Amino acid sequence: EDKVVQSPLSLVVHEGDTVTLNCSYEVTNFRSLLWYKQEKKAPTFLFMLTSSGIEKKSGRLSSILDKKELFSILNITATQTGDSAVYLCAVGETSGSRLTFGEGTQLTVNP
Amino acid sequence: DARVTQTPRHKVTEMGQEVTMRCQPILGHNTVFWYRQTMMQGLELLAYFRNRAPLDDSGMPKDRFSAEMPDATLATLKIQPSEPRDSAVYFCASGLVLGGRTYNEQFFGPGTRLTVL
């Protein structure tokens, strides 16, 4: 059975801190790993990673994938209160479009 | 402004009643997903369709849930009869599979918050 495990499950930091969120996976036919941000509404897409070792960046957020060790990290530098959300990791398979989601990491950034 | 739309946004109903949730995928997307999210279970895939055909509905309780795509612009999720344990946020998402390539990115609708009393 496909499995996606995120850690930590929750994290509380102060504004300006840097955080690293982890996602490990066991998927039969891996195609891609995706990160989503969910505030009090629907998940919104952040990154899609398909190749090992290539960092994707968007402003203060960056992510990288290690297909050999089967994990990804999401980094957020100089955190702001607006970064407070649940960050979801999901893995997609080659056989179709289905995504398997992790439990998410609840990030709280305090002023 | 391409986005997934869902109706209703909120639904409160009594146990035993039928509930129908609707989703309009992004125009041109050919894959539609139904998810359920609760505090206890997180985000669960209920069913998904490609080109209107159901590909996987193993996540759905078959005795009371049904999902259909009457046409390419409408997906429905029906619960009959509803039970309190069905209370959750139901998300629809759409994506694109083109020419044999799988694009795993999915775009989520705003969700339907269902409360069954």
PDB file of C-alpha atoms in Angstrom:
ATOM      1  CA  GLU A   1       0.000   0.000   0.000  1.00  0.00           C
ATOM      2  CA  ASP A   2       1.314   3.444  -0.924  1.00  0.00           C
ATOM      3  CA  LYS A   3       2.339   5.538   2.030  1.00  0.00           C
ATOM      4  CA  VAL A   4       3.332   9.169   2.562  1.00  0.00           C
ATOM      5  CA  VAL A   5       4.648  10.251   5.959  1.00  0.00           C
ATOM      6  CA  GLN A   6       5.207  13.847   6.955  1.00  0.00           C
ATOM      7  CA  SER A   7       7.129  15.202   9.905  1.00  0.00           C
ATOM      8  CA  PRO A   8       6.823  16.979  12.147  1.00  0.00           C
ATOM      9  CA  LEU A   9       3.039  16.877  12.463  1.00  0.00           C
ATOM     10  CA  SER A  10       3.073  20.329  14.003  1.00  0.00           C
ATOM     11  CA  LEU A  11       5.583  23.104  14.412  1.00  0.00           C
ATOM     12  CA  VAL A  12       5.474  26.467  16.160  1.00  0.00           C
ATOM     13  CA  VAL A  13       8.074  29.090  15.293  1.00  0.00           C
ATOM     14  CA  HIS A  14       8.611  32.845  15.511  1.00  0.00           C
ATOM     15  CA  GLU A  15       8.566  35.213  12.593  1.00  0.00           C
ATOM     16  CA  GLY A  16      11.906  35.268  10.852  1.00  0.00           C
ATOM     17  CA  ASP A  17      12.777  31.668  11.659  1.00  0.00           C
ATOM     18  CA  THR A  18      13.638  29.143   8.964  1.00  0.00           C
ATOM     19  CA  VAL A  19      11.712  25.878   8.901  1.00  0.00           C
ATOM     20  CA  THR A  20      12.211  22.547   7.179  1.00  0.00           C
ATOM     21  CA  LEU A  21       9.298  20.214   6.618  1.00  0.00           C
ATOM     22  CA  ASN A  22       9.880  16.582   5.745  1.00  0.00           C
ATOM     23  CA  CYS A  23       8.058  14.104   3.558  1.00  0.00           C
ATOM     24  CA  SER A  24       9.015  10.470   3.016  1.00  0.00           C
ATOM     25  CA  TYR A  25       7.174   8.075   0.779  1.00  0.00           C
ATOM     26  CA  GLU A  26       6.725   4.499  -0.327  1.00  0.00           C
ATOM     27  CA  VAL A  27       5.009   4.334  -3.697  1.00  0.00           C
ATOM     28  CA  THR A  28       5.043   1.523  -6.212  1.00  0.00           C
ATOM     29  CA  ASN A  29       5.388   3.549  -9.408  1.00  0.00           C
ATOM     30  CA  PHE A  30       6.572   6.980  -8.427  1.00  0.00           C
ATOM     31  CA  ARG A  31       6.126   9.794 -10.884  1.00  0.00           C
ATOM     32  CA  SER A  32       6.087  13.042  -8.921  1.00  0.00           C
ATOM     33  CA  LEU A  33       5.879  14.594  -5.491  1.00  0.00           C
ATOM     34  CA  LEU A  34       3.761  17.638  -4.848  1.00  0.00           C
ATOM     35  CA  TRP A  35       3.550  20.155  -2.040  1.00  0.00           C
ATOM     36  CA  TYR A  36       0.351  22.005  -1.188  1.00  0.00           C
ATOM     37  CA  LYS A  37      -0.457  24.744   1.314  1.00  0.00           C
ATOM     38  CA  GLN A  38      -3.814  24.626   3.023  1.00  0.00           C
ATOM     39  CA  GLU A  39      -5.122  27.481   5.107  1.00  0.00           C
ATOM     40  CA  LYS A  40      -8.749  27.512   6.175  1.00  0.00           C
ATOM     41  CA  LYS A  41      -9.912  26.456   2.749  1.00  0.00           C
ATOM     42  CA  ALA A  42      -8.857  24.304  -0.190  1.00  0.00           C
ATOM     43  CA  PRO A  43      -5.268  23.166  -0.752  1.00  0.00           C
ATOM     44  CA  THR A  44      -3.309  25.390  -3.105  1.00  0.00           C
ATOM     45  CA  PHE A  45      -0.486  24.058  -5.212  1.00  0.00           C
ATOM     46  CA  LEU A  46       3.108  25.009  -4.350  1.00  0.00           C
ATOM     47  CA  PHE A  47       5.551  22.722  -6.166  1.00  0.00           C
ATOM     48  CA  MET A  48       5.762  19.598  -8.255  1.00  0.00           C
ATOM     49  CA  LEU A  49       9.037  17.663  -8.198  1.00  0.00           C
ATOM     50  CA  THR A  50       9.918  14.864 -10.560  1.00  0.00           C
ATOM     51  CA  SER A  51      13.715  14.803 -10.692  1.00  0.00           C
ATOM     52  CA  SER A  52      16.188  14.211  -7.921  1.00  0.00           C
ATOM     53  CA  GLY A  53      18.484  16.959  -6.783  1.00  0.00           C
ATOM     54  CA  ILE A  54      16.841  19.842  -8.604  1.00  0.00           C
ATOM     55  CA  GLU A  55      15.666  22.534  -6.239  1.00  0.00           C
ATOM     56  CA  LYS A  56      12.468  24.380  -6.998  1.00  0.00           C
ATOM     57  CA  LYS A  57      12.111  27.868  -5.580  1.00  0.00           C
ATOM     58  CA  SER A  58       9.314  30.345  -5.207  1.00  0.00           C
ATOM     59  CA  GLY A  59      10.194  33.385  -3.145  1.00  0.00           C
ATOM     60  CA  ARG A  60      11.023  32.245   0.374  1.00  0.00           C
ATOM     61  CA  LEU A  61       9.906  28.677  -0.295  1.00  0.00           C
ATOM     62  CA  SER A  62      12.053  25.985  -1.821  1.00  0.00           C
ATOM     63  CA  SER A  63      11.841  22.239  -2.163  1.00  0.00           C
ATOM     64  CA  ILE A  64      14.038  19.386  -3.244  1.00  0.00           C
ATOM     65  CA  LEU A  65      13.506  15.708  -3.930  1.00  0.00           C
ATOM     66  CA  ASP A  66      15.757  12.720  -3.243  1.00  0.00           C
ATOM     67  CA  LYS A  67      14.449   9.761  -5.233  1.00  0.00           C
ATOM     68  CA  LYS A  68      17.135   7.442  -3.951  1.00  0.00           C
ATOM     69  CA  GLU A  69      16.280   8.016  -0.300  1.00  0.00           C
ATOM     70  CA  LEU A  70      12.572   8.521  -1.071  1.00  0.00           C
ATOM     71  CA  PHE A  71      12.022  11.849   0.593  1.00  0.00           C
ATOM     72  CA  SER A  72      11.531  15.535  -0.006  1.00  0.00           C
ATOM     73  CA  ILE A  73      11.951  18.647   2.094  1.00  0.00           C
ATOM     74  CA  LEU A  74      10.159  21.955   1.961  1.00  0.00           C
ATOM     75  CA  ASN A  75      12.102  24.939   3.295  1.00  0.00           C
ATOM     76  CA  ILE A  76      10.625  28.247   4.274  1.00  0.00           C
ATOM     77  CA  THR A  77      13.056  31.036   5.126  1.00  0.00           C
ATOM     78  CA  ALA A  78      12.278  34.253   7.018  1.00  0.00           C
ATOM     79  CA  THR A  79       8.864  32.927   7.989  1.00  0.00           C
ATOM     80  CA  GLN A  80       5.910  35.283   8.267  1.00  0.00           C
ATOM     81  CA  THR A  81       2.602  34.917  10.079  1.00  0.00           C
ATOM     82  CA  GLY A  82       0.967  34.433   6.684  1.00  0.00           C
ATOM     83  CA  ASP A  83       2.912  31.202   6.286  1.00  0.00           C
ATOM     84  CA  SER A  84       0.811  29.639   9.053  1.00  0.00           C
ATOM     85  CA  ALA A  85      -1.037  26.758   7.404  1.00  0.00           C
ATOM     86  CA  VAL A  86      -1.073  23.015   6.966  1.00  0.00           C
ATOM     87  CA  TYR A  87       1.493  21.888   4.414  1.00  0.00           C
ATOM     88  CA  LEU A  88       0.526  18.742   2.563  1.00  0.00           C
ATOM     89  CA  CYS A  89       2.826  16.422   0.679  1.00  0.00           C
ATOM     90  CA  ALA A  90       1.363  14.142  -1.986  1.00  0.00           C
ATOM     91  CA  VAL A  91       2.867  11.564  -4.297  1.00  0.00           C
ATOM     92  CA  GLY A  92       1.625  10.764  -7.778  1.00  0.00           C
ATOM     93  CA  GLU A  93       2.027   7.522  -9.662  1.00  0.00           C
ATOM     94  CA  THR A  94       2.840   6.764 -13.264  1.00  0.00           C
ATOM     95  CA  SER A  95      -0.202   4.601 -13.693  1.00  0.00           C
ATOM     96  CA  GLY A  96      -2.661   7.427 -13.415  1.00  0.00           C
ATOM     97  CA  SER A  97      -3.392  10.770 -11.901  1.00  0.00           C
ATOM     98  CA  ARG A  98      -4.121   9.577  -8.402  1.00  0.00           C
ATOM     99  CA  LEU A  99      -2.351  11.307  -5.505  1.00  0.00           C
ATOM    100  CA  THR A 100      -1.628   9.805  -2.109  1.00  0.00           C
ATOM    101  CA  PHE A 101      -1.517  12.474   0.592  1.00  0.00           C
ATOM    102  CA  GLY A 102       0.387  12.640   3.835  1.00  0.00           C
ATOM    103  CA  GLU A 103      -1.225  13.810   7.080  1.00  0.00           C
ATOM    104  CA  GLY A 104       0.223  17.264   6.748  1.00  0.00           C
ATOM    105  CA  THR A 105       2.392  19.489   8.929  1.00  0.00           C
ATOM    106  CA  GLN A 106       0.584  22.214  10.860  1.00  0.00           C
ATOM    107  CA  LEU A 107       2.893  25.235  10.857  1.00  0.00           C
ATOM    108  CA  THR A 108       2.174  28.126  13.189  1.00  0.00           C
ATOM    109  CA  VAL A 109       4.260  31.278  12.864  1.00  0.00           C
ATOM    110  CA  ASN A 110       3.923  33.622  15.838  1.00  0.00           C
ATOM    111  CA  PRO A 111       4.718  37.332  15.607  1.00  0.00           C
TER     112      PRO A 111
ATOM    113  CA  ASP B   1     -10.258  32.884 -14.544  1.00  0.00           C
ATOM    114  CA  ALA B   2      -9.930  29.098 -14.644  1.00  0.00           C
ATOM    115  CA  ARG B   3     -10.892  27.425 -11.424  1.00  0.00           C
ATOM    116  CA  VAL B   4     -12.849  24.509 -10.048  1.00  0.00           C
ATOM    117  CA  THR B   5     -16.244  25.462  -8.681  1.00  0.00           C
ATOM    118  CA  GLN B   6     -18.317  23.529  -6.187  1.00  0.00           C
ATOM    119  CA  THR B   7     -21.854  23.881  -4.938  1.00  0.00           C
ATOM    120  CA  PRO B   8     -23.181  24.177  -2.358  1.00  0.00           C
ATOM    121  CA  ARG B   9     -20.419  25.645  -0.222  1.00  0.00           C
ATOM    122  CA  HIS B  10     -22.189  24.649   2.977  1.00  0.00           C
ATOM    123  CA  LYS B  11     -24.880  22.076   3.618  1.00  0.00           C
ATOM    124  CA  VAL B  12     -26.593  21.186   6.874  1.00  0.00           C
ATOM    125  CA  THR B  13     -28.985  18.277   6.726  1.00  0.00           C
ATOM    126  CA  GLU B  14     -30.593  15.687   8.912  1.00  0.00           C
ATOM    127  CA  MET B  15     -29.595  12.069   9.120  1.00  0.00           C
ATOM    128  CA  GLY B  16     -31.307   9.998   6.455  1.00  0.00           C
ATOM    129  CA  GLN B  17     -31.623  12.798   3.927  1.00  0.00           C
ATOM    130  CA  GLU B  18     -30.114  12.701   0.456  1.00  0.00           C
ATOM    131  CA  VAL B  19     -27.223  15.053  -0.242  1.00  0.00           C
ATOM    132  CA  THR B  20     -25.957  15.988  -3.699  1.00  0.00           C
ATOM    133  CA  MET B  21     -22.739  17.915  -4.195  1.00  0.00           C
ATOM    134  CA  ARG B  22     -21.744  19.340  -7.564  1.00  0.00           C
ATOM    135  CA  CYS B  23     -18.442  20.203  -9.143  1.00  0.00           C
ATOM    136  CA  GLN B  24     -17.494  21.990 -12.324  1.00  0.00           C
ATOM    137  CA  PRO B  25     -13.917  21.127 -13.293  1.00  0.00           C
ATOM    138  CA  ILE B  26     -11.585  23.532 -15.051  1.00  0.00           C
ATOM    139  CA  LEU B  27     -12.514  23.710 -18.718  1.00  0.00           C
ATOM    140  CA  GLY B  28     -10.345  21.307 -20.685  1.00  0.00           C
ATOM    141  CA  HIS B  29      -9.382  19.163 -17.726  1.00  0.00           C
ATOM    142  CA  ASN B  30     -10.273  15.520 -18.258  1.00  0.00           C
ATOM    143  CA  THR B  31      -9.679  14.066 -14.812  1.00  0.00           C
ATOM    144  CA  VAL B  32     -11.874  14.772 -11.801  1.00  0.00           C
ATOM    145  CA  PHE B  33     -11.336  13.718  -8.199  1.00  0.00           C
ATOM    146  CA  TRP B  34     -13.538  13.658  -5.130  1.00  0.00           C
ATOM    147  CA  TYR B  35     -11.839  13.929  -1.733  1.00  0.00           C
ATOM    148  CA  ARG B  36     -13.135  14.006   1.792  1.00  0.00           C
ATOM    149  CA  GLN B  37     -11.292  15.775   4.577  1.00  0.00           C
ATOM    150  CA  THR B  38     -11.847  15.357   8.291  1.00  0.00           C
ATOM    151  CA  MET B  39      -9.727  16.164  11.296  1.00  0.00           C
ATOM    152  CA  MET B  40      -9.384  12.490  12.125  1.00  0.00           C
ATOM    153  CA  GLN B  41      -8.644  11.034   8.690  1.00  0.00           C
ATOM    154  CA  GLY B  42      -7.049  13.912   6.844  1.00  0.00           C
ATOM    155  CA  LEU B  43      -7.524  14.059   3.083  1.00  0.00           C
ATOM    156  CA  GLU B  44      -8.936  10.858   1.585  1.00  0.00           C
ATOM    157  CA  LEU B  45      -9.553  10.073  -2.054  1.00  0.00           C
ATOM    158  CA  LEU B  46     -13.094   8.843  -2.613  1.00  0.00           C
ATOM    159  CA  ALA B  47     -13.246   8.452  -6.392  1.00  0.00           C
ATOM    160  CA  TYR B  48     -11.850   9.722  -9.627  1.00  0.00           C
ATOM    161  CA  PHE B  49     -12.839   9.917 -13.261  1.00  0.00           C
ATOM    162  CA  ARG B  50     -10.993  10.305 -16.499  1.00  0.00           C
ATOM    163  CA  ASN B  51     -12.862  11.377 -19.615  1.00  0.00           C
ATOM    164  CA  ARG B  52     -16.043  10.919 -17.577  1.00  0.00           C
ATOM    165  CA  ALA B  53     -15.370   7.229 -16.902  1.00  0.00           C
ATOM    166  CA  PRO B  54     -14.907   6.124 -13.284  1.00  0.00           C
ATOM    167  CA  LEU B  55     -11.373   4.813 -12.777  1.00  0.00           C
ATOM    168  CA  ASP B  56     -11.298   4.216  -9.073  1.00  0.00           C
ATOM    169  CA  ASP B  57     -14.026   4.479  -6.475  1.00  0.00           C
ATOM    170  CA  SER B  58     -12.529   2.135  -3.920  1.00  0.00           C
ATOM    171  CA  GLY B  59     -12.386   4.888  -1.319  1.00  0.00           C
ATOM    172  CA  MET B  60     -16.135   5.339  -1.327  1.00  0.00           C
ATOM    173  CA  PRO B  61     -18.665   3.501   0.858  1.00  0.00           C
ATOM    174  CA  LYS B  62     -20.624   1.864  -1.950  1.00  0.00           C
ATOM    175  CA  ASP B  63     -23.845   1.347  -0.081  1.00  0.00           C
ATOM    176  CA  ARG B  64     -24.583   5.029   0.330  1.00  0.00           C
ATOM    177  CA  PHE B  65     -22.224   7.020  -1.886  1.00  0.00           C
ATOM    178  CA  SER B  66     -22.345   7.390  -5.643  1.00  0.00           C
ATOM    179  CA  ALA B  67     -20.348   9.550  -8.029  1.00  0.00           C
ATOM    180  CA  GLU B  68     -21.124  10.392 -11.633  1.00  0.00           C
ATOM    181  CA  MET B  69     -20.123  12.669 -14.455  1.00  0.00           C
ATOM    182  CA  PRO B  70     -23.234  13.379 -16.519  1.00  0.00           C
ATOM    183  CA  ASP B  71     -21.089  15.468 -18.856  1.00  0.00           C
ATOM    184  CA  ALA B  72     -17.566  16.836 -19.086  1.00  0.00           C
ATOM    185  CA  THR B  73     -18.476  20.005 -17.205  1.00  0.00           C
ATOM    186  CA  LEU B  74     -20.281  18.453 -14.252  1.00  0.00           C
ATOM    187  CA  ALA B  75     -19.374  15.892 -11.615  1.00  0.00           C
ATOM    188  CA  THR B  76     -21.734  14.898  -8.825  1.00  0.00           C
ATOM    189  CA  LEU B  77     -21.279  13.137  -5.516  1.00  0.00           C
ATOM    190  CA  LYS B  78     -24.410  11.833  -3.852  1.00  0.00           C
ATOM    191  CA  ILE B  79     -24.950  10.437  -0.373  1.00  0.00           C
ATOM    192  CA  GLN B  80     -28.176   8.577   0.305  1.00  0.00           C
ATOM    193  CA  PRO B  81     -28.993   8.171   3.130  1.00  0.00           C
ATOM    194  CA  SER B  82     -26.627  10.544   4.893  1.00  0.00           C
ATOM    195  CA  GLU B  83     -25.267   9.799   8.373  1.00  0.00           C
ATOM    196  CA  PRO B  84     -23.597  12.009  10.998  1.00  0.00           C
ATOM    197  CA  ARG B  85     -20.240  10.338  10.310  1.00  0.00           C
ATOM    198  CA  ASP B  86     -20.399  11.745   6.756  1.00  0.00           C
ATOM    199  CA  SER B  87     -19.869  15.232   8.167  1.00  0.00           C
ATOM    200  CA  ALA B  88     -16.710  16.536   6.518  1.00  0.00           C
ATOM    201  CA  VAL B  89     -15.440  18.897   3.855  1.00  0.00           C
ATOM    202  CA  TYR B  90     -15.754  17.376   0.395  1.00  0.00           C
ATOM    203  CA  PHE B  91     -13.304  18.662  -2.187  1.00  0.00           C
ATOM    204  CA  CYS B  92     -13.419  18.258  -5.898  1.00  0.00           C
ATOM    205  CA  ALA B  93     -10.188  18.621  -7.863  1.00  0.00           C
ATOM    206  CA  SER B  94      -9.447  18.497 -11.557  1.00  0.00           C
ATOM    207  CA  GLY B  95      -6.359  17.681 -13.564  1.00  0.00           C
ATOM    208  CA  LEU B  96      -5.161  16.848 -17.028  1.00  0.00           C
ATOM    209  CA  VAL B  97      -3.879  13.695 -18.651  1.00  0.00           C
ATOM    210  CA  LEU B  98      -2.833  14.360 -22.220  1.00  0.00           C
ATOM    211  CA  GLY B  99      -1.353  12.113 -24.883  1.00  0.00           C
ATOM    212  CA  GLY B 100      -0.472   9.379 -22.416  1.00  0.00           C
ATOM    213  CA  ARG B 101       1.435  11.749 -20.135  1.00  0.00           C
ATOM    214  CA  THR B 102       0.222  12.132 -16.607  1.00  0.00           C
ATOM    215  CA  TYR B 103       0.249  15.623 -15.165  1.00  0.00           C
ATOM    216  CA  ASN B 104      -0.084  15.041 -11.457  1.00  0.00           C
ATOM    217  CA  GLU B 105      -0.918  18.600 -10.541  1.00  0.00           C
ATOM    218  CA  GLN B 106      -4.488  18.870  -9.282  1.00  0.00           C
ATOM    219  CA  PHE B 107      -6.460  22.046  -8.782  1.00  0.00           C
ATOM    220  CA  PHE B 108      -8.874  22.024  -5.886  1.00  0.00           C
ATOM    221  CA  GLY B 109     -12.279  23.591  -5.613  1.00  0.00           C
ATOM    222  CA  PRO B 110     -13.325  25.515  -2.494  1.00  0.00           C
ATOM    223  CA  GLY B 111     -15.044  22.486  -0.988  1.00  0.00           C
ATOM    224  CA  THR B 112     -18.499  21.705   0.349  1.00  0.00           C
ATOM    225  CA  ARG B 113     -18.738  21.689   4.137  1.00  0.00           C
ATOM    226  CA  LEU B 114     -21.325  19.057   4.998  1.00  0.00           C
ATOM    227  CA  THR B 115     -22.887  18.716   8.427  1.00  0.00           C
ATOM    228  CA  VAL B 116     -25.254  15.841   9.049  1.00  0.00           C
ATOM    229  CA  LEU B 117     -27.229  16.184  12.277  1.00  0.00           C
TER     230      LEU B 117
END
